[in-house]
Short mmCIF file of C-alpha atoms in Angstrom, two decimals:
data_model
loop_
_atom_site.label_atom_id
_atom_site.label_comp_id
_atom_site.label_asym_id
_atom_site.label_seq_id
_atom_site.Cartn_x
_atom_site.Cartn_y
_atom_site.Cartn_z
CA MET A 1 26.53 60.18 111.78
CA ASN A 2 25.83 63.76 110.75
CA SER A 3 29.50 64.41 110.01
CA GLU A 4 29.59 61.37 107.69
CA HIS A 5 26.49 62.59 105.87
CA SER A 6 28.01 66.08 105.51
CA ALA A 7 31.26 64.62 104.18
CA GLU A 8 29.31 62.61 101.59
CA GLN A 9 27.41 65.72 100.50
CA THR A 10 30.63 67.73 100.25
CA ALA A 11 32.33 65.01 98.21
CA ALA A 12 29.33 64.73 95.88
CA ALA A 13 28.72 68.48 95.51
CA PRO A 14 31.50 69.29 93.00
CA SER A 15 30.21 66.81 90.41
CA LYS A 16 26.66 68.16 90.71
CA GLU A 17 27.79 71.75 90.37
CA LYS A 18 30.08 71.33 87.34
CA THR A 19 29.48 74.06 84.81
CA TYR A 20 30.74 74.63 81.29
CA ASP A 21 31.54 77.99 79.72
CA ILE A 22 30.41 78.03 76.08
CA VAL A 23 29.74 80.63 73.43
CA ILE A 24 26.49 80.72 71.43
CA ASN A 25 26.30 83.19 68.54
CA GLY A 26 29.08 85.23 70.12
CA GLN A 27 27.46 85.40 73.57
CA GLN A 28 29.06 83.78 76.62
CA GLU A 29 26.80 81.22 78.33
CA THR A 30 27.33 78.95 81.31
CA VAL A 31 25.52 75.61 81.31
CA SER A 32 25.46 72.76 83.81
CA ASP A 33 24.40 69.97 81.43
CA HIS A 34 27.18 67.66 80.23
CA HIS A 35 25.14 67.07 77.06
CA LEU A 36 23.23 69.66 75.05
CA THR A 37 20.52 68.79 72.56
CA TYR A 38 19.75 70.62 69.34
CA GLU A 39 16.59 71.96 71.00
CA GLN A 40 18.46 73.25 74.08
CA VAL A 41 21.05 75.05 71.93
CA VAL A 42 18.31 76.66 69.80
CA ARG A 43 16.51 77.90 72.94
CA LEU A 44 19.74 79.34 74.33
CA ALA A 45 20.42 81.12 71.02
CA PHE A 46 16.84 82.35 70.47
CA PRO A 47 15.01 82.34 73.83
CA GLY A 48 11.96 84.03 72.31
CA GLY A 49 11.71 81.67 69.34
CA PRO A 50 10.21 81.11 66.89
CA PHE A 51 10.41 77.35 67.43
CA ASP A 52 8.29 76.22 64.49
CA ILE A 53 11.13 76.64 61.99
CA LEU A 54 14.39 74.78 61.40
CA TYR A 55 17.72 76.12 62.55
CA SER A 56 21.21 75.25 61.38
CA VAL A 57 23.37 74.42 64.40
CA SER A 58 27.13 73.97 64.09
CA TYR A 59 29.75 73.80 66.81
CA ALA A 60 33.50 74.01 67.24
CA ASN A 61 35.09 72.02 70.04
CA PRO A 62 38.64 73.08 70.92
CA HIS A 63 39.07 69.76 72.78
CA GLY A 64 37.70 67.41 70.12
CA HIS A 65 35.71 67.23 66.92
CA ASP A 66 33.64 69.97 65.31
CA GLY A 67 30.20 69.11 64.04
CA THR A 68 26.58 69.94 63.45
CA LEU A 69 23.36 69.15 65.29
CA ALA A 70 20.02 68.24 63.77
CA PRO A 71 16.68 67.99 65.58
CA GLY A 72 16.81 65.14 68.09
CA GLN A 73 20.61 65.03 68.27
CA LYS A 74 22.90 65.96 71.17
CA THR A 75 26.58 66.56 71.80
CA VAL A 76 28.92 66.31 74.78
CA VAL A 77 29.70 69.76 76.18
CA LYS A 78 33.28 70.88 76.86
CA ASP A 79 34.55 74.19 78.20
CA GLY A 80 35.26 76.63 75.40
CA MET A 81 32.87 75.15 72.83
CA SER A 82 31.40 77.60 70.36
CA PHE A 83 27.96 77.17 68.76
CA ASN A 84 26.55 79.01 65.75
CA VAL A 85 22.78 78.90 65.32
CA ILE A 86 21.09 80.44 62.30
CA LYS A 87 17.53 80.35 61.01
CA THR A 88 17.09 78.35 57.83
CA ASN A 89 14.44 78.52 55.14
CA ARG A 90 11.87 75.79 54.95
CA SER A 91 12.15 73.73 51.84
#
């Protein structure tokens, strides 16, 4: 029974360990989430904050559509995606 359990773990392991190589503001990052939220991208771009301001988040997907993210939104992550995150002025 142990060999069956090990085989199940081995078969399941690749899907759990899938990573995606992306670029955020010119810096290579590796993430394991298949979806990234606006908030996650901002924290990857500016780990030290500040988080009480708005950021403009745009992305280029070589395997699909380009777009933007607003607070509360998320996008599907693909290898090679590029994100640009800039601080915006409050209005």
